[in-house]
Amino acid sequence: MKPLSLYIHIPFCIAKCGYCDFNSYALDTLLEKGHAEEDWARRYADALTEEIKSRTEAFSLEGREVGTIFFGGGTPSLFPAEETRRILDLIAATFDSGPDCEITLEANPGAAEAERFGALREAGVNRISIGVQTFDDEALKRLDRVHTGDDAERAFRSAREAGFANVSLDLMFGIPYQTIEAAAHDIECALGLGPEHLSAYELTIEPGTAFHARQARGELNGLPDEETALRMWELRDSALGDAGYERYEISNFAKPGFACRHNLNYWRRGDYLGLGAGAHSLMAGKRLWNHARPDVYAQNAADPTVGKERVDDPQKALGEALMLGLRVKEGVSLGRLAQECGADPEEAFGELFRELENSGLVARENGRLRLSDKGTLLANQVLAKFI
Ligand code: SF4
């Protein structure tokens, strides 16, 4: 049995960023509305421990090997380190998570004091992913971020001082009024810090966000046109490639040996258990998702499932495996997919493969299918064809 991945969602933030469509809530607002208590962190950690115990029993997971653990958000670095340790101790006592287990925690500059990093490292976290987005203070304000570029540099240095040898930075491009020179400067600043991993993705305007509402009112100005965005993609790929980072997924780059194993497990459609408010799981051909609101989640922590769907129908499983697997640079082995999903990809999608190949969007070599460079630029449109 392949190792399991665990995802733990911490849905609290200092403030809500205008572009954010994650299941995250400004903590002050939750407290004001009575949807969180003063001791919110302890109560939320209690709910997580209850969920871990009930899921372990429901899926007979005791002693199962866990290869990766990921605290995502929201802002997990806002969560007290002692509560993170409590969760990790319970995981260690319940599962087989050996010394090789990759344990990532997302941190935001401004919610990531040096002291907390030290305690997190001691609790067992061995990878930090810092949400920098940009080093330009004006651009950060436009994104409603609550930190500065200097805060981001300080957070990185604090992570190093605390002993983290595996640090990832998130960068965003296509920010309103961002020029190509400004995007280049961000990459330069990030490279100057020398992280092991970089996620560099384009701003997208998602429904339900404040940016989407502003766009609908015609008030979101300064977004780069298609050609400028394309030049930013090219600049990103060449600058990071020249600096020795390999692009192993559409938006993810790593030095050799530092690709994020947790995310690779998602893209390879491995089993993962999502814990916390709004978290999704894929377990033994079944997808489940939890109540999104933290208070409703906590009230139902013994079984917070609000939805489930079987995804082991061969056709559906194939479509999903292609949509996820093609994100990775190496693409997918069609033979392996046939074995794993119980259906022949050629029979199910042969016509679409040929159409995409003729348009130069995918390439087939040695039984593998992968996105071409052009297909990578148009990945969202190409991948949507498989669902
Ligand atoms: S810090 Fe991250 S999760 Fe929180 S609101 Fe901003 S983008 Fe969303």
Coordinates of C-alpha atoms and ligand atoms in Angstrom, one line a residue:
M1 CA 0.0 0.0 0.0
K2 CA 1.4 3.4 -1.0
P3 CA 2.1 5.9 1.9
L4 CA -0.8 8.1 2.8
S5 CA -0.6 11.9 2.8
L6 CA -2.3 14.0 5.5
Y7 CA -3.5 17.5 4.9
I8 CA -4.5 19.7 7.9
H9 CA -6.4 22.9 7.1
I10 CA -6.0 25.9 9.4
P11 CA -8.7 28.3 8.1
F12 CA -7.7 31.4 10.1
C13 CA -6.0 34.6 8.7
I14 CA -5.2 38.0 10.0
A15 CA -7.3 39.6 7.1
K16 CA -8.9 38.3 3.9
C17 CA -6.9 39.1 0.8
G18 CA -8.9 40.5 -2.1
Y19 CA -8.0 37.7 -4.5
C20 CA -8.3 34.7 -2.1
D21 CA -10.8 32.0 -2.8
F22 CA -9.5 29.6 -0.2
N23 CA -11.6 28.5 2.7
S24 CA -10.1 31.1 5.1
Y25 CA -11.6 33.6 7.5
A26 CA -10.3 36.8 9.1
L27 CA -10.0 35.8 12.8
D28 CA -11.3 39.1 14.2
T29 CA -14.4 38.8 12.1
L30 CA -15.1 35.2 13.3
L31 CA -14.6 36.3 16.9
E32 CA -16.9 39.3 16.4
K33 CA -19.6 37.2 14.9
G34 CA -19.4 34.6 17.7
H35 CA -18.1 31.9 15.3
A36 CA -15.0 31.4 17.3
E37 CA -14.1 31.5 21.0
E38 CA -11.3 33.4 22.7
D39 CA -9.5 30.0 23.0
W40 CA -10.1 29.4 19.3
A41 CA -6.8 27.6 18.7
R42 CA -7.2 25.0 21.5
R43 CA -10.8 24.4 20.4
Y44 CA -9.9 24.0 16.8
A45 CA -7.0 21.6 17.7
D46 CA -9.5 19.6 19.9
A47 CA -11.7 19.2 16.9
L48 CA -8.8 18.1 14.7
T49 CA -7.7 15.5 17.2
E50 CA -11.3 14.2 17.4
E51 CA -11.5 14.0 13.6
I52 CA -8.1 12.2 13.4
K53 CA -9.3 9.5 15.8
S54 CA -12.7 9.0 14.1
R55 CA -11.2 8.9 10.6
T56 CA -8.5 6.4 11.7
E57 CA -11.2 4.1 13.0
A58 CA -13.6 4.6 10.0
F59 CA -10.8 3.8 7.4
S60 CA -8.9 1.3 9.6
L61 CA -5.8 3.5 9.3
E62 CA -4.0 2.7 12.5
G63 CA -0.3 2.1 11.8
R64 CA -0.6 3.1 8.1
E65 CA 2.6 4.6 6.7
V66 CA 2.3 8.4 6.3
G67 CA 4.7 9.9 3.8
T68 CA 3.8 13.6 4.0
I69 CA 1.9 15.9 6.3
F70 CA 0.9 19.4 5.1
F71 CA -0.5 22.2 7.3
G72 CA -2.2 24.6 4.8
G73 CA -4.6 27.5 5.1
G74 CA -5.5 30.0 5.9
T75 CA -2.4 30.9 7.8
P76 CA -1.1 27.9 9.8
S77 CA 1.8 30.1 11.1
L78 CA -0.9 32.0 13.1
F79 CA -1.7 28.7 14.9
P80 CA 0.2 28.4 18.2
A81 CA 3.2 26.0 17.9
E82 CA 2.1 24.0 20.9
E83 CA -1.2 23.1 19.2
T84 CA 0.6 22.1 16.0
R85 CA 2.8 19.9 18.2
R86 CA -0.2 18.3 19.8
I87 CA -1.5 17.4 16.3
L88 CA 1.8 16.0 15.2
D89 CA 2.2 14.0 18.4
L90 CA -1.1 12.4 17.9
I91 CA -0.2 11.6 14.3
A92 CA 3.0 10.0 15.4
A93 CA 1.2 7.9 17.9
T94 CA -1.5 6.8 15.4
F95 CA 0.4 6.3 12.1
D96 CA 3.8 5.1 11.0
S97 CA 5.4 8.5 10.1
G98 CA 9.1 7.8 10.0
P99 CA 12.0 10.3 10.0
D100 CA 11.6 10.7 6.2
C101 CA 8.1 12.1 6.5
E102 CA 7.9 15.5 4.8
I103 CA 6.2 17.9 7.2
T104 CA 5.3 21.2 5.6
L105 CA 3.7 24.3 7.2
E106 CA 2.5 27.3 5.3
A107 CA 3.7 30.6 6.9
N108 CA 2.9 34.2 6.2
P109 CA 5.3 36.9 6.8
G110 CA 3.9 39.0 9.7
A111 CA 2.4 35.8 11.3
A112 CA 5.7 34.1 11.5
E113 CA 7.9 35.3 14.3
A114 CA 11.3 33.8 14.7
E115 CA 10.4 32.2 18.0
R116 CA 7.4 30.4 16.5
F117 CA 9.6 28.9 13.8
G118 CA 12.0 27.5 16.4
A119 CA 9.2 25.8 18.2
L120 CA 7.7 24.5 15.0
R121 CA 11.1 23.0 14.0
E122 CA 11.3 21.3 17.4
A123 CA 7.7 20.0 17.0
G124 CA 8.9 18.1 13.9
V125 CA 8.0 20.5 11.0
N126 CA 10.8 20.2 8.5
R127 CA 9.6 22.3 5.5
I128 CA 8.3 25.8 5.5
S129 CA 6.4 27.4 2.6
I130 CA 6.3 31.2 2.9
G131 CA 3.6 33.2 1.1
V132 CA 5.7 36.1 -0.2
Q133 CA 3.7 36.9 -3.4
T134 CA 5.8 40.0 -4.1
F135 CA 8.6 42.0 -2.5
D136 CA 7.0 45.3 -3.8
D137 CA 5.2 47.0 -0.9
E138 CA 2.7 48.9 -3.2
A139 CA 1.8 45.7 -5.0
L140 CA 1.3 43.9 -1.6
K141 CA -1.1 46.6 -0.6
R142 CA -3.0 46.2 -3.9
L143 CA -3.4 42.5 -3.0
D144 CA -4.5 43.4 0.6
R145 CA -1.6 41.5 2.0
V146 CA -0.8 42.4 5.6
H147 CA 3.0 42.3 5.4
T148 CA 5.9 44.1 3.6
G149 CA 8.7 42.8 1.4
D150 CA 11.1 43.3 4.3
D151 CA 8.8 41.1 6.5
A152 CA 9.1 38.4 3.9
E153 CA 12.9 38.5 3.9
R154 CA 12.9 38.5 7.7
A155 CA 10.6 35.5 7.7
F156 CA 12.9 33.6 5.4
R157 CA 16.0 34.4 7.5
S158 CA 14.1 33.4 10.7
A159 CA 13.3 30.1 9.1
R160 CA 16.9 29.5 8.3
E161 CA 18.0 30.5 11.8
A162 CA 15.5 28.0 13.2
G163 CA 17.2 25.3 11.2
F164 CA 14.9 24.8 8.2
A165 CA 16.9 23.4 5.3
N166 CA 13.9 23.1 3.0
V167 CA 12.1 26.4 2.4
S168 CA 9.7 27.3 -0.3
L169 CA 8.6 30.7 -1.4
D170 CA 5.3 31.6 -3.1
L171 CA 5.5 34.3 -5.7
M172 CA 2.7 35.8 -7.8
F173 CA 2.8 37.5 -11.1
G174 CA 0.2 39.4 -13.1
I175 CA -0.6 41.6 -10.1
P176 CA -2.5 44.8 -11.1
Y177 CA -0.1 47.4 -12.4
Q178 CA 2.9 45.0 -12.2
T179 CA 5.4 45.6 -15.0
I180 CA 7.7 43.0 -16.5
E181 CA 10.7 44.7 -14.8
A182 CA 8.9 44.5 -11.4
A183 CA 8.2 40.8 -11.9
A184 CA 11.9 40.3 -12.8
H185 CA 12.9 42.2 -9.6
D186 CA 10.7 39.8 -7.5
I187 CA 12.4 36.8 -9.0
E188 CA 15.8 38.3 -8.4
C189 CA 14.9 39.0 -4.7
A190 CA 13.6 35.5 -4.3
L191 CA 16.7 34.0 -5.9
G192 CA 18.9 36.2 -3.7
L193 CA 17.5 34.4 -0.7
G194 CA 18.3 30.9 -2.2
P195 CA 15.2 28.9 -1.3
E196 CA 15.1 25.2 -2.2
H197 CA 11.6 25.5 -3.8
L198 CA 9.6 28.2 -5.5
S199 CA 5.9 28.3 -6.5
A200 CA 5.4 31.1 -9.0
Y201 CA 1.9 31.4 -10.3
E202 CA -0.2 33.9 -12.1
L203 CA -3.0 35.8 -10.3
T204 CA -6.4 34.5 -11.4
I205 CA -9.6 36.2 -10.6
E206 CA -11.9 33.6 -9.0
P207 CA -15.6 33.9 -8.5
G208 CA -16.7 34.8 -5.0
T209 CA -13.6 37.0 -4.3
A210 CA -13.5 40.7 -3.6
F211 CA -11.4 41.1 -6.8
H212 CA -14.1 39.3 -8.8
A213 CA -16.8 41.7 -7.5
R214 CA -14.5 44.7 -8.3
Q215 CA -13.9 43.3 -11.8
A216 CA -17.7 42.9 -12.3
R217 CA -18.2 46.6 -11.4
G218 CA -15.4 47.6 -13.8
E219 CA -13.2 48.7 -10.9
L220 CA -10.3 46.3 -11.1
N221 CA -7.8 48.1 -13.2
G222 CA -4.2 47.5 -14.2
L223 CA -4.3 43.8 -14.9
P224 CA -1.6 42.9 -17.5
D225 CA -2.7 42.0 -21.0
E226 CA -2.2 38.5 -22.4
E227 CA 1.0 39.3 -24.0
T228 CA 2.6 40.9 -20.9
A229 CA 1.4 37.9 -18.8
L230 CA 3.0 35.6 -21.4
R231 CA 6.3 37.4 -21.2
M232 CA 6.2 37.1 -17.4
W233 CA 5.7 33.3 -17.8
E234 CA 8.7 33.2 -20.1
L235 CA 10.8 35.4 -17.9
R236 CA 9.9 33.2 -14.9
D237 CA 10.8 30.0 -16.7
S238 CA 14.1 31.2 -18.1
A239 CA 15.3 33.0 -14.9
L240 CA 14.5 30.1 -12.6
G241 CA 15.9 27.5 -15.1
D242 CA 19.1 29.5 -15.4
A243 CA 19.4 29.5 -11.6
G244 CA 19.2 25.7 -11.4
Y245 CA 15.6 25.2 -10.5
E246 CA 13.6 22.6 -12.5
R247 CA 10.0 23.3 -13.3
Y248 CA 8.4 20.0 -12.3
E249 CA 4.8 21.3 -12.4
I250 CA 3.0 24.1 -14.2
S251 CA 3.8 26.6 -11.4
N252 CA 6.3 24.8 -9.2
F253 CA 10.1 24.8 -9.4
A254 CA 12.7 23.0 -7.2
K255 CA 16.3 22.4 -6.8
P256 CA 17.2 18.7 -7.4
G257 CA 15.6 16.6 -4.7
F258 CA 13.3 19.3 -3.3
A259 CA 10.1 18.8 -5.3
C260 CA 7.1 18.9 -2.9
R261 CA 6.3 15.3 -2.3
H262 CA 2.9 16.2 -0.8
N263 CA 1.7 17.9 -3.9
L264 CA 3.2 15.2 -6.1
N265 CA 1.0 12.7 -4.3
Y266 CA -2.1 14.8 -5.2
W267 CA -1.1 15.0 -8.8
R268 CA -0.4 11.3 -8.9
R269 CA -3.8 10.7 -7.4
G270 CA -2.5 9.0 -4.3
D271 CA -4.6 8.6 -1.2
Y272 CA -4.8 11.6 1.1
L273 CA -6.8 12.4 4.2
G274 CA -7.9 16.0 4.5
L275 CA -8.6 17.1 8.1
G276 CA -10.1 20.4 9.2
A277 CA -12.7 22.8 8.0
G278 CA -13.5 22.4 4.3
A279 CA -10.8 19.8 3.8
H280 CA -11.1 17.3 1.0
S281 CA -10.0 13.6 1.1
L282 CA -9.4 11.0 -1.5
M283 CA -9.5 7.6 0.2
A284 CA -9.8 4.2 -1.5
G285 CA -11.7 5.6 -4.5
K286 CA -14.0 7.9 -2.5
R287 CA -13.8 11.7 -2.3
L288 CA -15.1 13.3 0.9
W289 CA -15.3 16.9 1.9
N290 CA -15.9 18.6 5.3
H291 CA -18.1 21.4 6.5
A292 CA -16.4 24.6 5.5
R293 CA -17.2 26.9 8.4
P294 CA -14.8 26.3 11.3
D295 CA -17.6 26.4 14.0
V296 CA -19.8 24.0 12.1
Y297 CA -16.8 21.8 11.4
A298 CA -15.9 21.8 15.1
Q299 CA -19.4 20.9 16.3
N300 CA -19.3 17.9 13.9
A301 CA -15.7 16.9 14.4
A302 CA -16.4 13.2 15.0
D303 CA -17.8 13.1 11.4
P304 CA -17.6 16.5 9.7
T305 CA -18.3 15.0 6.2
V306 CA -20.7 17.2 4.3
G307 CA -20.3 15.5 0.9
K308 CA -18.9 12.4 -0.6
E309 CA -18.6 11.0 -4.1
R310 CA -17.3 7.8 -5.5
V311 CA -14.5 8.5 -8.0
D312 CA -13.5 4.9 -8.9
D313 CA -15.7 4.6 -11.9
P314 CA -13.0 3.8 -14.6
Q315 CA -13.9 6.6 -17.0
K316 CA -14.2 9.2 -14.2
A317 CA -11.0 8.0 -12.5
L318 CA -9.1 8.2 -15.9
G319 CA -10.3 11.8 -16.6
E320 CA -9.3 12.8 -13.1
A321 CA -5.9 11.1 -13.3
L322 CA -5.2 12.8 -16.7
M323 CA -6.3 16.2 -15.5
L324 CA -4.0 15.9 -12.4
G325 CA -1.1 14.0 -13.9
L326 CA -0.6 16.2 -16.9
R327 CA 0.1 19.1 -14.5
V328 CA 3.5 17.4 -13.8
K329 CA 6.2 18.1 -16.3
E330 CA 6.9 14.4 -16.9
G331 CA 3.2 13.8 -17.7
V332 CA 1.6 10.4 -17.3
S333 CA 2.4 6.8 -18.3
L334 CA -0.7 5.7 -20.2
G335 CA 0.1 2.0 -19.4
R336 CA 0.2 2.7 -15.7
L337 CA -3.0 4.7 -15.9
A338 CA -4.8 1.8 -17.6
Q339 CA -3.7 -0.5 -14.8
E340 CA -4.6 1.9 -12.0
C341 CA -8.0 3.0 -13.3
G342 CA -9.1 -0.2 -14.9
A343 CA -9.8 1.3 -18.4
D344 CA -7.8 2.0 -21.5
P345 CA -7.0 5.8 -21.9
E346 CA -6.7 5.3 -25.6
E347 CA -10.2 3.9 -25.9
A348 CA -11.6 6.6 -23.6
F349 CA -9.8 9.7 -24.8
G350 CA -7.9 8.7 -28.0
E351 CA -9.7 11.2 -30.1
L352 CA -9.1 14.0 -27.7
F353 CA -5.4 13.0 -27.5
R354 CA -5.1 13.2 -31.3
E355 CA -6.9 16.6 -31.4
L356 CA -4.6 18.0 -28.7
E357 CA -1.5 16.5 -30.4
N358 CA -2.4 18.1 -33.8
S359 CA -2.8 21.4 -32.1
G360 CA 0.6 21.1 -30.5
L361 CA -0.8 21.1 -27.0
V362 CA 0.4 17.7 -25.9
A363 CA 3.2 15.3 -26.9
R364 CA 3.4 11.5 -26.8
E365 CA 6.7 9.7 -26.3
N366 CA 7.5 6.2 -25.1
G367 CA 4.0 5.5 -23.9
R368 CA 3.8 8.8 -21.9
L369 CA 1.6 11.8 -22.5
R370 CA 2.7 15.3 -21.4
L371 CA 1.8 18.9 -22.0
S372 CA 4.0 20.7 -24.6
D373 CA 5.3 24.1 -23.8
K374 CA 2.3 25.7 -25.6
G375 CA 0.0 23.3 -23.7
T376 CA 1.6 24.4 -20.4
L377 CA 0.8 28.0 -21.2
L378 CA -2.8 27.1 -21.9
A379 CA -3.0 24.4 -19.2
N380 CA -6.3 25.4 -17.7
Q381 CA -8.1 25.1 -21.0
V382 CA -6.4 21.9 -22.0
L383 CA -6.9 20.1 -18.6
A384 CA -10.6 21.1 -18.4
K385 CA -11.2 18.9 -21.5
F386 CA -10.7 15.8 -19.4
I387 CA -13.6 16.4 -17.0
Ligands
SF4_1 S1 -3.3 34.9 3.7 FE1 -3.6 33.3 2.1 S2 -5.3 32.1 2.9 FE2 -5.3 34.0 4.1 S3 -6.7 35.4 2.9 FE3 -4.6 35.8 2.1 S4 -4.4 34.4 0.4 FE4 -6.1 33.7 1.6

